[in-house]
PDB file of C-alpha atoms in Angstrom:
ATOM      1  CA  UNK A   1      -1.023   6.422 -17.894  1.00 57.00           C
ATOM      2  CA  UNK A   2      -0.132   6.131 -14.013  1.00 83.00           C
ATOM      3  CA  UNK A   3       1.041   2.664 -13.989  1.00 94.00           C
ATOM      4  CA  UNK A   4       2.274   0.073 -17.164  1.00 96.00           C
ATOM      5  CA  UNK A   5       2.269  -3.152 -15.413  1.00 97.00           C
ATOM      6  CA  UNK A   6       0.952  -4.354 -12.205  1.00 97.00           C
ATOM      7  CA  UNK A   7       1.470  -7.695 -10.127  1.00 97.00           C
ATOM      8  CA  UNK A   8      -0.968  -8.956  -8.045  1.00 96.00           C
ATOM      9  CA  UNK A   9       0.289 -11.275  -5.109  1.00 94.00           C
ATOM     10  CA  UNK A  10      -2.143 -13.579  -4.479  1.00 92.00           C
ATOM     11  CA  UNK A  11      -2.194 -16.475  -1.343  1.00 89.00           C
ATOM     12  CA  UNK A  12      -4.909 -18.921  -3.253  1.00 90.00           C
ATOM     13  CA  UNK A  13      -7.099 -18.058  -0.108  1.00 88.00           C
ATOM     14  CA  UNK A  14     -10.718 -17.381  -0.618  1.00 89.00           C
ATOM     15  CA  UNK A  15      -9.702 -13.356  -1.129  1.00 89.00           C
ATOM     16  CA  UNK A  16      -7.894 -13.810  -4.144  1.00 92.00           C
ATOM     17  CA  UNK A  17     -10.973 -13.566  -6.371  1.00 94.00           C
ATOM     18  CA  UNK A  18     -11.497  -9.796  -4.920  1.00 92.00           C
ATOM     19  CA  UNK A  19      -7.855  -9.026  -5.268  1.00 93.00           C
ATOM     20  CA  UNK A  20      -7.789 -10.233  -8.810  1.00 96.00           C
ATOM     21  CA  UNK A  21     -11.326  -8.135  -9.745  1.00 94.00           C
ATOM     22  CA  UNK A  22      -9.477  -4.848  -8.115  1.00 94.00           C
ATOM     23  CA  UNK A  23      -6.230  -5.213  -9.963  1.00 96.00           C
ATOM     24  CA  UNK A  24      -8.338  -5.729 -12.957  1.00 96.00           C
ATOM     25  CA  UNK A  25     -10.258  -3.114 -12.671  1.00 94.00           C
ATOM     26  CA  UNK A  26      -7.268  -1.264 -11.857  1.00 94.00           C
ATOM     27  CA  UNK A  27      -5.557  -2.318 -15.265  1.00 95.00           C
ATOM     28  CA  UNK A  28      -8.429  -1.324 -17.155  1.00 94.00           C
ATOM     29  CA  UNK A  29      -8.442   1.979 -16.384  1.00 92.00           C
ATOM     30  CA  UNK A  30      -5.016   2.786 -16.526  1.00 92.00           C
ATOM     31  CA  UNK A  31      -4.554   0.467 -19.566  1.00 93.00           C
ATOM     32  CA  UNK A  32      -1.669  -1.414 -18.015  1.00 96.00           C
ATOM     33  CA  UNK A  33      -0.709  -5.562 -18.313  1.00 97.00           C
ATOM     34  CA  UNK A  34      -2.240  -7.350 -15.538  1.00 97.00           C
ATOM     35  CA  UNK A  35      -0.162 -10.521 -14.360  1.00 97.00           C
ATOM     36  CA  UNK A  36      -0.243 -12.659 -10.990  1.00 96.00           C
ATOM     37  CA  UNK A  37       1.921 -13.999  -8.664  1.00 95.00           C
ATOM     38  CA  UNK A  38       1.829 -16.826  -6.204  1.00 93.00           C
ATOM     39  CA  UNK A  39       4.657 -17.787  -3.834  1.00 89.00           C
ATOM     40  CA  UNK A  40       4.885 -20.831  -1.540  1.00 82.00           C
ATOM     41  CA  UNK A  41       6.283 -19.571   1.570  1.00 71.00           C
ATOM     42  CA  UNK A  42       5.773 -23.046   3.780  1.00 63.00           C
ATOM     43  CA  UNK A  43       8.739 -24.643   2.367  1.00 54.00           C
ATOM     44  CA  UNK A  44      10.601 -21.998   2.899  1.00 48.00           C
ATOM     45  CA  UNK A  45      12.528 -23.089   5.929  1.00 53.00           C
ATOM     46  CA  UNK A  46      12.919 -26.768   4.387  1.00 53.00           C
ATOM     47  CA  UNK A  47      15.269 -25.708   1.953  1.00 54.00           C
ATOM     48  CA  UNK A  48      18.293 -26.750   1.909  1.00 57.00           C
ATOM     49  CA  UNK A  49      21.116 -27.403  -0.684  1.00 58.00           C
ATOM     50  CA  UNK A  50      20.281 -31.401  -0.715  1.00 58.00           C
ATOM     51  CA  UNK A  51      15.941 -31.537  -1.543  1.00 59.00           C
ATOM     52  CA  UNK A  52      14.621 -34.903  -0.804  1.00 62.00           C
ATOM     53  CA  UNK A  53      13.516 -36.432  -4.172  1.00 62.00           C
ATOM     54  CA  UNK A  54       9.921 -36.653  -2.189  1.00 71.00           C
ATOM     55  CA  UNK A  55       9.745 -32.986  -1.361  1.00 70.00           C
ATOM     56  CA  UNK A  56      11.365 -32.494  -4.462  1.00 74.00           C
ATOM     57  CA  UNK A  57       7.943 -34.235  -6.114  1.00 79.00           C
ATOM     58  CA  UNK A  58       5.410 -32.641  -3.788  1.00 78.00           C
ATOM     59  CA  UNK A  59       6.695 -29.207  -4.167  1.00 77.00           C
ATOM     60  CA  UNK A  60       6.666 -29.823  -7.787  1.00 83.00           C
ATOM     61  CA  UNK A  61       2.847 -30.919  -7.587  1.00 85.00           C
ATOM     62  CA  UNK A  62       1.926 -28.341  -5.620  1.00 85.00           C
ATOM     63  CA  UNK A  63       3.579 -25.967  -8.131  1.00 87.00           C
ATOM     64  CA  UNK A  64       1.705 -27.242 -10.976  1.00 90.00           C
ATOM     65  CA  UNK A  65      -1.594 -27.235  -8.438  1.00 91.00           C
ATOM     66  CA  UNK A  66      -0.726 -23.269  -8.001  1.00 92.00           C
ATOM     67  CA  UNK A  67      -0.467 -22.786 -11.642  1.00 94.00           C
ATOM     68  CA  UNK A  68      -3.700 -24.139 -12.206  1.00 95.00           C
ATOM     69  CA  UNK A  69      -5.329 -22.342  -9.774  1.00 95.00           C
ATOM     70  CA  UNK A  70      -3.617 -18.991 -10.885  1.00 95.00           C
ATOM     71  CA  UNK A  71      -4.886 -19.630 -14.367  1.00 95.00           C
ATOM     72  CA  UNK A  72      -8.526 -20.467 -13.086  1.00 95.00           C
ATOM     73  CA  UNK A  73      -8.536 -16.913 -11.605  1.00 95.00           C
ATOM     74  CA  UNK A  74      -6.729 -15.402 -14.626  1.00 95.00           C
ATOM     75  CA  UNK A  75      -9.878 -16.722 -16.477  1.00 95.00           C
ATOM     76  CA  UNK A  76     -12.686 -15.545 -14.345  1.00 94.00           C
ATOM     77  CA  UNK A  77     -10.108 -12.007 -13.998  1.00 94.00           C
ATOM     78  CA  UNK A  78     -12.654 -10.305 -17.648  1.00 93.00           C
ATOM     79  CA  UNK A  79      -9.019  -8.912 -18.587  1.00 96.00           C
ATOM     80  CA  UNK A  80      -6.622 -10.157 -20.116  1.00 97.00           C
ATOM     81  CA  UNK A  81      -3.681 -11.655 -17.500  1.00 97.00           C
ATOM     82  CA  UNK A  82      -0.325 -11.099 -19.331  1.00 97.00           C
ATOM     83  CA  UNK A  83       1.840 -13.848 -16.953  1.00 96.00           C
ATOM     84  CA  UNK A  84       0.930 -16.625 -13.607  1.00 96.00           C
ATOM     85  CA  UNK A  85       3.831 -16.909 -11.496  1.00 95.00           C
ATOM     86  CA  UNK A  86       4.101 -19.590  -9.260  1.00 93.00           C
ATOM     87  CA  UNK A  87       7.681 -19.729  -7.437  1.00 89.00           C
ATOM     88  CA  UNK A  88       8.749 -20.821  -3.859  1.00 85.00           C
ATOM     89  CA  UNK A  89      11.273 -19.384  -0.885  1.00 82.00           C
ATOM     90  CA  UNK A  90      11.200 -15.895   0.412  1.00 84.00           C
ATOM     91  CA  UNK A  91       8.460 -13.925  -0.589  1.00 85.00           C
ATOM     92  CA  UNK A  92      10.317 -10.455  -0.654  1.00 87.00           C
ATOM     93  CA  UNK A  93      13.296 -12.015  -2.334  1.00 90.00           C
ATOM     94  CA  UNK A  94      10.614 -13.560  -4.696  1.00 91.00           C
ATOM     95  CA  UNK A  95       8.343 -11.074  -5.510  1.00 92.00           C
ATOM     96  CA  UNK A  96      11.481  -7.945  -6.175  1.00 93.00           C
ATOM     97  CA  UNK A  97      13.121 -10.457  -8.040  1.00 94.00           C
ATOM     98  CA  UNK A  98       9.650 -10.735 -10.862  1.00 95.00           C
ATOM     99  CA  UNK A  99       9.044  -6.898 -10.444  1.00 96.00           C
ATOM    100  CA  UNK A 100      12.947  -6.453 -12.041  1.00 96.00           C
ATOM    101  CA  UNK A 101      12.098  -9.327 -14.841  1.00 96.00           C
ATOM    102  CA  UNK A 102       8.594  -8.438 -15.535  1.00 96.00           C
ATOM    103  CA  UNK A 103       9.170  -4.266 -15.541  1.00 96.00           C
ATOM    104  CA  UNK A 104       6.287  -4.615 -12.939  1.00 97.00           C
ATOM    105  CA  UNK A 105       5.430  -0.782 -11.628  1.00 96.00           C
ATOM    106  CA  UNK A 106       2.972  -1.605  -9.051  1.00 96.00           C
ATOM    107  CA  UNK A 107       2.487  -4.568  -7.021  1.00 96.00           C
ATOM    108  CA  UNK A 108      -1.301  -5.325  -5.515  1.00 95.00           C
ATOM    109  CA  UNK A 109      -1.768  -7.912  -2.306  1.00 91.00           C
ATOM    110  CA  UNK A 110      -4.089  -8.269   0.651  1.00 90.00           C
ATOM    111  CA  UNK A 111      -3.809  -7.463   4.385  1.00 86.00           C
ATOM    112  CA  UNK A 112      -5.549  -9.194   6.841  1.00 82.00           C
ATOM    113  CA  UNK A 113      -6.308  -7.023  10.013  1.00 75.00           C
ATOM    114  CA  UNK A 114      -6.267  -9.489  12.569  1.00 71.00           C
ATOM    115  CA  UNK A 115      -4.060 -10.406  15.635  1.00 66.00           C
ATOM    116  CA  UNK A 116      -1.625 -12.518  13.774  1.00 66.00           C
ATOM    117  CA  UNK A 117      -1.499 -10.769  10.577  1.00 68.00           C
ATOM    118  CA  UNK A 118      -0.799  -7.541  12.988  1.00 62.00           C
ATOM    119  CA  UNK A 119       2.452  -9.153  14.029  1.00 61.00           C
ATOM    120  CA  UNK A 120       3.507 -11.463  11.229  1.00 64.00           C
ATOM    121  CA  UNK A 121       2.500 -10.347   7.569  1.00 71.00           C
ATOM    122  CA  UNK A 122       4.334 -11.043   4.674  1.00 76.00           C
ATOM    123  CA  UNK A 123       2.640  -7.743   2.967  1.00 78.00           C
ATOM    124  CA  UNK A 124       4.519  -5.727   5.957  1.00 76.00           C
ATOM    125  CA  UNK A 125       8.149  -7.467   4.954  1.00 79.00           C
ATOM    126  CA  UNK A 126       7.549  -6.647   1.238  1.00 86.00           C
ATOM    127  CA  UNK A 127       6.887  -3.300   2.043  1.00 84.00           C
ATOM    128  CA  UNK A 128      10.527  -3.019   3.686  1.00 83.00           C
ATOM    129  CA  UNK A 129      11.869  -4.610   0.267  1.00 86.00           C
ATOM    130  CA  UNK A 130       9.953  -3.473  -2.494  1.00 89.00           C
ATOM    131  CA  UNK A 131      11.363  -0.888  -4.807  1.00 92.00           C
ATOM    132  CA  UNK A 132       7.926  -0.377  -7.014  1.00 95.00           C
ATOM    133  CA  UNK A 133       4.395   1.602  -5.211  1.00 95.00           C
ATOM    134  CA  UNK A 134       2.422  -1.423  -3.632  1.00 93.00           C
ATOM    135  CA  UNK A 135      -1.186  -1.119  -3.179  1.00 94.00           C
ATOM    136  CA  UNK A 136      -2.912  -3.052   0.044  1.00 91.00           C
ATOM    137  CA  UNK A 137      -6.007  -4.154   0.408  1.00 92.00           C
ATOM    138  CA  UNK A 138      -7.170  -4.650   3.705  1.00 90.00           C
ATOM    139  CA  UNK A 139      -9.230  -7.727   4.018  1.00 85.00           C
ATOM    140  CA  UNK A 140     -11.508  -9.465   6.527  1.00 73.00           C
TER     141      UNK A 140
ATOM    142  CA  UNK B   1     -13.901   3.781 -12.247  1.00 57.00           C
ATOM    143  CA  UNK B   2     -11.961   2.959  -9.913  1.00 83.00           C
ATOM    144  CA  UNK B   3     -11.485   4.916  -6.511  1.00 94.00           C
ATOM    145  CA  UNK B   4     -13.993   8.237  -6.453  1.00 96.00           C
ATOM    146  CA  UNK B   5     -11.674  10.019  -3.982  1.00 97.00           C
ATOM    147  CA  UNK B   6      -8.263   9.502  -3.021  1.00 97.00           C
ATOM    148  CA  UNK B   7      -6.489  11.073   0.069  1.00 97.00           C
ATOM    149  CA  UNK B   8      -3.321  11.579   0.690  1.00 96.00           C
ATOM    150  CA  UNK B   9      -1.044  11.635   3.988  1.00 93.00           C
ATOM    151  CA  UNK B  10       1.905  14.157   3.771  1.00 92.00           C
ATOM    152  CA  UNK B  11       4.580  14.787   6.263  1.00 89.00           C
ATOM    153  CA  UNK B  12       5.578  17.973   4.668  1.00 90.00           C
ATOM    154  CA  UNK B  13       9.269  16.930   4.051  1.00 88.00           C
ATOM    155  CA  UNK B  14      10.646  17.073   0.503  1.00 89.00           C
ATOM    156  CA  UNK B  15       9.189  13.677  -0.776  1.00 89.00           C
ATOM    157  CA  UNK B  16       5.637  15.708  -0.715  1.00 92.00           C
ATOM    158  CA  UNK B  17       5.870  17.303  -4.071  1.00 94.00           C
ATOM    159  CA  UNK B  18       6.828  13.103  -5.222  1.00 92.00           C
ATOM    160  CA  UNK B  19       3.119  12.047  -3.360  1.00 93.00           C
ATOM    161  CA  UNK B  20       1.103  14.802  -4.476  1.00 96.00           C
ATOM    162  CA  UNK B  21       2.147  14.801  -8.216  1.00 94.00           C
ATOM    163  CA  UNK B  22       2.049  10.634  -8.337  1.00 94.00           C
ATOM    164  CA  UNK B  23      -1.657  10.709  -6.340  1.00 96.00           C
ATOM    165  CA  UNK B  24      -2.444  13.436  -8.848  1.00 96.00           C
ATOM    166  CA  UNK B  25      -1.795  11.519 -11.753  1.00 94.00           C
ATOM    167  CA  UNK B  26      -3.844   8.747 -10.257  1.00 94.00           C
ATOM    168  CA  UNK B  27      -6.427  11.084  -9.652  1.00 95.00           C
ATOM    169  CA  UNK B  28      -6.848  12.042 -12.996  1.00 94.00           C
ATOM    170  CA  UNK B  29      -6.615   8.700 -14.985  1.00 92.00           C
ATOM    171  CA  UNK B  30      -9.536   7.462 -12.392  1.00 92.00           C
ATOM    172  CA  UNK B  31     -11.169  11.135 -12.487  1.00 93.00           C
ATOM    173  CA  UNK B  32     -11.433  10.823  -8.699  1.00 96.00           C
ATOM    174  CA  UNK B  33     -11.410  13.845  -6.543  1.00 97.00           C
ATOM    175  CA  UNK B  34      -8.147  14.400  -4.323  1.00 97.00           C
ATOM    176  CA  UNK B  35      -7.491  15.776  -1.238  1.00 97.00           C
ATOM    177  CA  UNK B  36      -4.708  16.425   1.021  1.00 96.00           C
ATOM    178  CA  UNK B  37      -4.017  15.542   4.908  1.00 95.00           C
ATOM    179  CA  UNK B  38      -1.110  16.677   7.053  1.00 93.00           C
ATOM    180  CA  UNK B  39      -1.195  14.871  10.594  1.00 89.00           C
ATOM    181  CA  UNK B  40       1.111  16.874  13.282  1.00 82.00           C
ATOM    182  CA  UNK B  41       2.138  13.602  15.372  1.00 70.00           C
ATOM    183  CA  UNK B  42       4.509  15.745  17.416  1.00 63.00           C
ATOM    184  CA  UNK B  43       2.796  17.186  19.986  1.00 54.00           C
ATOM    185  CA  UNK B  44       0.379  13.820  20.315  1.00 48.00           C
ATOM    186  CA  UNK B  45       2.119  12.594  23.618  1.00 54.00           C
ATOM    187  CA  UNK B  46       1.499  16.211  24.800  1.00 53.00           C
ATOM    188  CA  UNK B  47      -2.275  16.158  24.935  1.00 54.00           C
ATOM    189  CA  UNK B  48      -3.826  16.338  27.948  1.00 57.00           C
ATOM    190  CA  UNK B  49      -7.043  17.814  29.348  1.00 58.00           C
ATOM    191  CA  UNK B  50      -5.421  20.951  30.564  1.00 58.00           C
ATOM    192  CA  UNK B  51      -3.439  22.847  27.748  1.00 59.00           C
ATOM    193  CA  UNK B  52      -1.083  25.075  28.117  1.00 62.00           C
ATOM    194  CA  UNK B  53      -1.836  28.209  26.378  1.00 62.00           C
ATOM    195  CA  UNK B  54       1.510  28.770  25.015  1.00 71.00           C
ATOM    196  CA  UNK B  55       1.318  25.314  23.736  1.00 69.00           C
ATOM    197  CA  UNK B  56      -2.382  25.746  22.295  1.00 74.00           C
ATOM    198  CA  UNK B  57      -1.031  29.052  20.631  1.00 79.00           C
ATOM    199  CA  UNK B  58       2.322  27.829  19.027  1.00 77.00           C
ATOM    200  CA  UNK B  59       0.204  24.691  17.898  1.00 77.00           C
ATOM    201  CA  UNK B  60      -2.623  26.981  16.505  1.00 83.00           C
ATOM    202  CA  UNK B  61       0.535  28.342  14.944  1.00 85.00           C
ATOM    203  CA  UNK B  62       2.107  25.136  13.576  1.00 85.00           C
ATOM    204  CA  UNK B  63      -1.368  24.108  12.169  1.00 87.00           C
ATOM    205  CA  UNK B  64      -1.878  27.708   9.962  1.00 90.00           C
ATOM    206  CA  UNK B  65       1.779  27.110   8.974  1.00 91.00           C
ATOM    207  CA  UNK B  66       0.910  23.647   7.577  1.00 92.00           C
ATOM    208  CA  UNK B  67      -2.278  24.403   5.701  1.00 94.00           C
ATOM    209  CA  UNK B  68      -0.455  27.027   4.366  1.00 95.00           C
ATOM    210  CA  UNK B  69       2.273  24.367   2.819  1.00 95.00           C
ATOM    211  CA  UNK B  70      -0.196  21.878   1.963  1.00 95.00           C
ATOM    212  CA  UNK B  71      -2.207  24.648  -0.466  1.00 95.00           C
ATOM    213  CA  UNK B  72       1.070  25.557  -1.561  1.00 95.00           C
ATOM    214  CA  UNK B  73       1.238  21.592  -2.670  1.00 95.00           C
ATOM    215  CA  UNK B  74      -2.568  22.033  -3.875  1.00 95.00           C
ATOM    216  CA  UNK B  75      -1.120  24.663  -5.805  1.00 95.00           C
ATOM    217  CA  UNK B  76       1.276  23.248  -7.773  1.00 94.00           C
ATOM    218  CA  UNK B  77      -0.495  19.662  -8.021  1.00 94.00           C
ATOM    219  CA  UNK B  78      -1.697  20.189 -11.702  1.00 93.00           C
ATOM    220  CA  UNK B  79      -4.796  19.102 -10.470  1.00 96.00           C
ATOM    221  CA  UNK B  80      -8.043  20.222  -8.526  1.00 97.00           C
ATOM    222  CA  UNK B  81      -7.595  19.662  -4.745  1.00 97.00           C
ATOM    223  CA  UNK B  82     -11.146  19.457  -2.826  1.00 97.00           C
ATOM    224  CA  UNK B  83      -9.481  19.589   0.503  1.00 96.00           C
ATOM    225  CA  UNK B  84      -6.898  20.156   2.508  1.00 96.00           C
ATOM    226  CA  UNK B  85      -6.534  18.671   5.852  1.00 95.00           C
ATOM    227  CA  UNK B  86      -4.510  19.539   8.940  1.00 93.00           C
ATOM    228  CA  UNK B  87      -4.946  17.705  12.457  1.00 89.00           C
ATOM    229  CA  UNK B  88      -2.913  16.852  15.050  1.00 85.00           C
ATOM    230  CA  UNK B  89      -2.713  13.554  17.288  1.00 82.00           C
ATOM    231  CA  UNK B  90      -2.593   9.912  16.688  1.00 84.00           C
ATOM    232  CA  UNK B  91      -2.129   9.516  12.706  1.00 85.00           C
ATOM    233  CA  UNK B  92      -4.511   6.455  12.341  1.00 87.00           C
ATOM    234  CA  UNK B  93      -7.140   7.755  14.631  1.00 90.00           C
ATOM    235  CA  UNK B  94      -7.491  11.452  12.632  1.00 91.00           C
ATOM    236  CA  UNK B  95      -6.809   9.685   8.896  1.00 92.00           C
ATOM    237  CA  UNK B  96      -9.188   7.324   9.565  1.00 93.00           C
ATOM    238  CA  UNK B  97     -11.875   9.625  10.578  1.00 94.00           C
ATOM    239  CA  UNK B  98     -11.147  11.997   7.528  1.00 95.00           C
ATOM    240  CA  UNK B  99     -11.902   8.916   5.712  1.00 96.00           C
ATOM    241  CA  UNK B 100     -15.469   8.218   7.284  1.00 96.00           C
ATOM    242  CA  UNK B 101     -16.293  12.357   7.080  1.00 96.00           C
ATOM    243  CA  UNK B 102     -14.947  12.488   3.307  1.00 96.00           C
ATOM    244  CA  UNK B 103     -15.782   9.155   1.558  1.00 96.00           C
ATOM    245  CA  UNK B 104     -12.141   8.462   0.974  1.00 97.00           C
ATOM    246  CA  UNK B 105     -11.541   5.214  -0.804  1.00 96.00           C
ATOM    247  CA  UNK B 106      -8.028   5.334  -1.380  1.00 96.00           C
ATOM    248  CA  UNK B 107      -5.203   6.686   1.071  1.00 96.00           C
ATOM    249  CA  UNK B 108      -1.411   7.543  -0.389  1.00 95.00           C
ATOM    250  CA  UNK B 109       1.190   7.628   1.675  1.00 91.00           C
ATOM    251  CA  UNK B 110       4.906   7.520   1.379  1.00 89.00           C
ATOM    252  CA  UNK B 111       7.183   4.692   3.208  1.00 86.00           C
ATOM    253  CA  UNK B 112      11.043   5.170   3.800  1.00 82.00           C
ATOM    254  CA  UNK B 113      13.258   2.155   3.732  1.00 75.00           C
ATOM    255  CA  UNK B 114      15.717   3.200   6.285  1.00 71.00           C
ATOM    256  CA  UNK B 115      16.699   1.233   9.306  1.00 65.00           C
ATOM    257  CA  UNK B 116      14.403   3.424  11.935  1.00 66.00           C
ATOM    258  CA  UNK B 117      11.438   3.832   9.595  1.00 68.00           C
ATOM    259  CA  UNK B 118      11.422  -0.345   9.032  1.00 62.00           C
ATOM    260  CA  UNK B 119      10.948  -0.244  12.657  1.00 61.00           C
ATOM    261  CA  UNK B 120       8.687   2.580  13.610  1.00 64.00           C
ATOM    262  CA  UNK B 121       6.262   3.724  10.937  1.00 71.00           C
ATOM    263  CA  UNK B 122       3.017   5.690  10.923  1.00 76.00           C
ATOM    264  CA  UNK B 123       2.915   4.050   7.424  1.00 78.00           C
ATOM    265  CA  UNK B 124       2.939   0.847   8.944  1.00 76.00           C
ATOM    266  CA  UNK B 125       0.323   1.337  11.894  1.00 79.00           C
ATOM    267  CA  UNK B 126      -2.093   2.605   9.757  1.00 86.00           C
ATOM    268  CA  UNK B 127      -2.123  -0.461   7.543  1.00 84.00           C
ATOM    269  CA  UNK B 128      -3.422  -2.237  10.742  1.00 83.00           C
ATOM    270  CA  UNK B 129      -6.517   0.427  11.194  1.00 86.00           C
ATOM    271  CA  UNK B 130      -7.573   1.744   7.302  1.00 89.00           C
ATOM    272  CA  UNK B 131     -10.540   0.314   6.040  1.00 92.00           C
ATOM    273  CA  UNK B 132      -9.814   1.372   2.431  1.00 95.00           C
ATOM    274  CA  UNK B 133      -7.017   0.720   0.363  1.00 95.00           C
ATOM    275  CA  UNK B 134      -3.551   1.994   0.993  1.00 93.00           C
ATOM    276  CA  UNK B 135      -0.846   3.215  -1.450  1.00 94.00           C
ATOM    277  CA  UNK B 136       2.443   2.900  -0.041  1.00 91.00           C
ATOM    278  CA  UNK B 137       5.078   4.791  -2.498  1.00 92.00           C
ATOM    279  CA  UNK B 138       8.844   4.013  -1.441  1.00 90.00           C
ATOM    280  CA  UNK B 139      11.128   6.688  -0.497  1.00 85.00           C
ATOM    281  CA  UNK B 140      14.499   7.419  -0.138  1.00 72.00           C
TER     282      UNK B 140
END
């Protein structure tokens, strides 16, 4: 058995569905626990030590939103999906900090190949950070 | 199944034996075929349309030297190897061409963490170019 539990990052973009059907696929043959991860990086630079009880609400709807969104993909994933993260702030930070909790040995996310995603991609920073083997999938 | 064939990139430094023996492992829960690549990026800023013959014999040389290292690795994988590869030049330009010419549909690679290699990787410029999947396994 190559790998026990793998993560799959996932941005809620219209990609995820292919990323989940991989990682499940994945999981299937290596008989390994399947879970999925999704962290809000736009309010990353808002935080600070006092949250605005407004943000505080929004974030918290959009967390729930996530969740539900997470679990709709979990659903339509034809394996079982062990745990939906949703959590907010740095992804890197985010993301090792579930691998260490979860026993997660291989983490799964997307790469876009365009202009932007040549310079700034959070995939890139993980793979700085992360101390598990990360699969990419480059996407359109 | 999951990936038919899997490729993967070596360097020839000590972390090989880690690559080949964690892509074999792969290879043989997915029953995939595997091969091996070795790209000698040293003498890429080099080329020009007149070679030296010195330099055309030492890297005639260089390249024997490597395939002999990578079916050394072949060797001791535990696994069938269908090919071993050895080019020289730009990494993503000759790995992604022995992916067209071999049906690759997963590439392994390793990925150090150090200061330099955060900054200037091969790792990292082929993410931009592949057009399969990528397995990045962290190194020391």
């Amino acid at each position: 058995m190559a790998y026990k539990h793998i993560l799959v990052a996932i941005d809620l973009s219209e990609d995820s569905v292919v990323l989940v059907n991989k990682a499940a696929t994945l999981a299937r043959t290596m008989e390994a626990k399947l879970s999925l991860i999704h962290i809000d990086v736009n309010y990353a630079e808002l935080y600070t030590g006092l949250i605005d009880i407004n943000l505080s609400e929004a974030q918290h709807r959009m967390a729930d939103d996530a969740q539900q969104q997470l679990r709709h993909l979990a659903d339509k994933a034809g394996y079982p999906v062990s745990h939906t993260l949703v959590g907010s702030g740095d992804l890197a930070d985010e993301i090792c900090e579930a691998i260490d909790n979860l026993d997660i040995e291989l983490i799964v996310c997307g790469h876009h190949q365009d202009f932007w995603s040549k310079i700034l991609s959070s995939a890139k920073q993980l793979i700085n950070r992360t101390p598990v083997d990360m699969l990419m999938v480059p996407l359109k």
